[in-house]
XYZ file of C-alpha atoms in Angstrom:
149
model
C 0.000 0.000 0.000
C 1.496 3.355 -0.939
C 2.055 6.150 1.580
C -0.868 8.366 0.527
C -3.328 5.452 0.425
C -2.205 4.319 3.884
C -2.742 7.781 5.341
C -6.160 8.039 3.664
C -7.153 4.644 5.111
C -5.895 5.742 8.508
C -8.026 8.882 8.382
C -11.111 6.772 7.691
C -10.323 4.193 10.363
C -9.516 6.516 13.234
C -12.116 9.087 12.337
C -15.013 9.292 14.748
C -17.348 10.764 12.147
C -20.080 8.638 10.573
C -20.132 7.571 6.934
C -22.969 8.537 4.648
C -25.781 5.966 4.598
C -26.274 6.685 0.905
C -22.875 5.205 0.114
C -22.862 2.088 2.306
C -25.129 -0.789 3.239
C -25.250 -1.831 6.877
C -25.903 -5.439 7.779
C -26.395 -7.445 10.913
C -26.048 -5.054 13.799
C -26.389 -7.271 16.825
C -26.679 -6.159 20.401
C -26.806 -8.565 23.277
C -27.220 -8.378 27.034
C -23.475 -8.881 27.544
C -22.635 -5.397 26.199
C -21.228 -6.755 22.940
C -22.239 -5.052 19.705
C -21.314 -6.051 16.178
C -22.126 -4.932 12.652
C -20.939 -5.293 9.103
C -20.778 -2.414 6.637
C -20.526 -3.285 2.938
C -18.894 -0.495 0.924
C -19.614 0.396 -2.743
C -16.334 -1.230 -3.855
C -17.516 -4.503 -2.226
C -15.014 -4.292 0.610
C -16.603 -4.649 4.014
C -15.846 -3.508 7.522
C -16.754 -5.835 10.365
C -16.920 -4.104 13.750
C -17.187 -5.584 17.224
C -17.492 -3.516 20.374
C -17.337 -4.964 23.873
C -18.358 -2.364 26.447
C -17.611 -4.660 29.398
C -13.994 -5.202 28.370
C -13.801 -1.707 26.853
C -12.519 -2.414 23.361
C -13.595 -1.976 19.737
C -12.165 -3.953 16.848
C -12.671 -3.219 13.163
C -11.541 -5.447 10.310
C -11.648 -4.312 6.696
C -11.847 -7.182 4.216
C -11.722 -7.243 0.437
C -14.581 -8.726 -1.591
C -12.986 -12.195 -1.239
C -12.774 -11.960 2.553
C -9.016 -11.284 2.688
C -7.970 -8.986 5.542
C -6.801 -5.557 4.360
C -6.580 -3.676 7.638
C -7.406 -4.160 11.314
C -7.788 -1.625 14.108
C -8.206 -2.193 17.829
C -9.225 0.604 20.184
C -9.301 0.728 23.959
C -12.440 2.537 25.159
C -13.110 4.709 28.187
C -16.113 4.211 30.501
C -18.276 6.216 28.063
C -17.407 3.942 25.125
C -15.123 6.501 23.446
C -11.711 5.486 22.068
C -8.725 6.534 24.184
C -5.990 4.773 22.219
C -5.713 2.428 19.293
C -3.522 0.317 17.067
C -3.873 -0.038 13.284
C -2.424 -3.061 11.472
C -2.129 -3.925 7.803
C -3.467 -7.169 6.321
C -0.311 -9.029 7.344
C -0.724 -8.018 10.998
C 2.121 -5.472 10.883
C 1.615 -2.426 13.088
C 1.144 0.703 10.972
C -0.101 3.333 13.399
C -0.798 4.053 17.040
C -3.390 6.640 18.057
C -4.335 8.546 21.200
C -7.493 10.539 21.964
C -8.153 13.083 24.723
C -11.481 14.478 25.937
C -12.581 17.484 27.951
C -14.558 17.282 31.209
C -17.808 17.157 29.187
C -16.511 14.024 27.346
C -16.056 15.939 24.085
C -13.138 14.987 21.840
C -10.333 17.527 22.284
C -7.403 16.021 20.452
C -6.506 13.104 18.235
C -2.834 12.131 17.776
C -1.549 9.496 15.362
C 1.971 8.051 15.341
C 3.778 5.659 13.003
C 4.769 2.220 14.280
C 8.206 3.714 15.003
C 6.650 6.480 17.116
C 6.979 9.322 14.597
C 4.052 11.793 14.722
C 1.885 11.427 11.611
C -1.208 13.504 12.386
C -2.449 15.737 15.156
C -6.011 17.034 15.057
C -7.206 19.500 17.699
C -10.885 20.313 18.278
C -12.676 23.287 19.794
C -16.388 23.975 20.285
C -18.260 26.006 17.691
C -20.884 28.563 18.720
C -23.378 25.710 19.267
C -20.993 23.718 21.481
C -20.284 21.061 18.847
C -16.603 20.124 18.672
C -15.019 20.997 15.324
C -11.428 20.450 14.167
C -9.508 23.714 14.064
C -5.884 22.644 13.828
C -4.244 19.875 11.884
C -0.628 18.963 11.570
C 0.354 16.232 9.164
C 3.699 14.584 8.686
C 4.114 12.411 5.611
C 6.225 9.366 6.369
C 7.441 6.346 4.452
C 5.831 3.068 5.459
């Protein structure tokens, strides 16, 4: 995977924003009494993302598979008590660590900062948020460092 494609995939994986329902089909969201949630999202290019969230053990795992079921990318996030990611690891399809991420929140549990590092610990992206006039957190600062993977 080339450098630009890897960074674009990373932005999608670690992003906390929702995808447009017009562009994806959601299948099989399952919730059970044990606090485990799962769902599969099938993308227009026939890749799919399978997500599993366990609120009791405070983790979320996402696997992106190609149309033949071959693993392309995997991410694992540790969650806080509110179910928000506090740190994560992103692996390629061969289980090699690509990125590590960290998230911080304010006292109202709003995302304040998102930091992404390469497997070697080099900063790749830093996104800082501040509230708009309606109190919704919006990104206002971004620093990006292009690295070779």
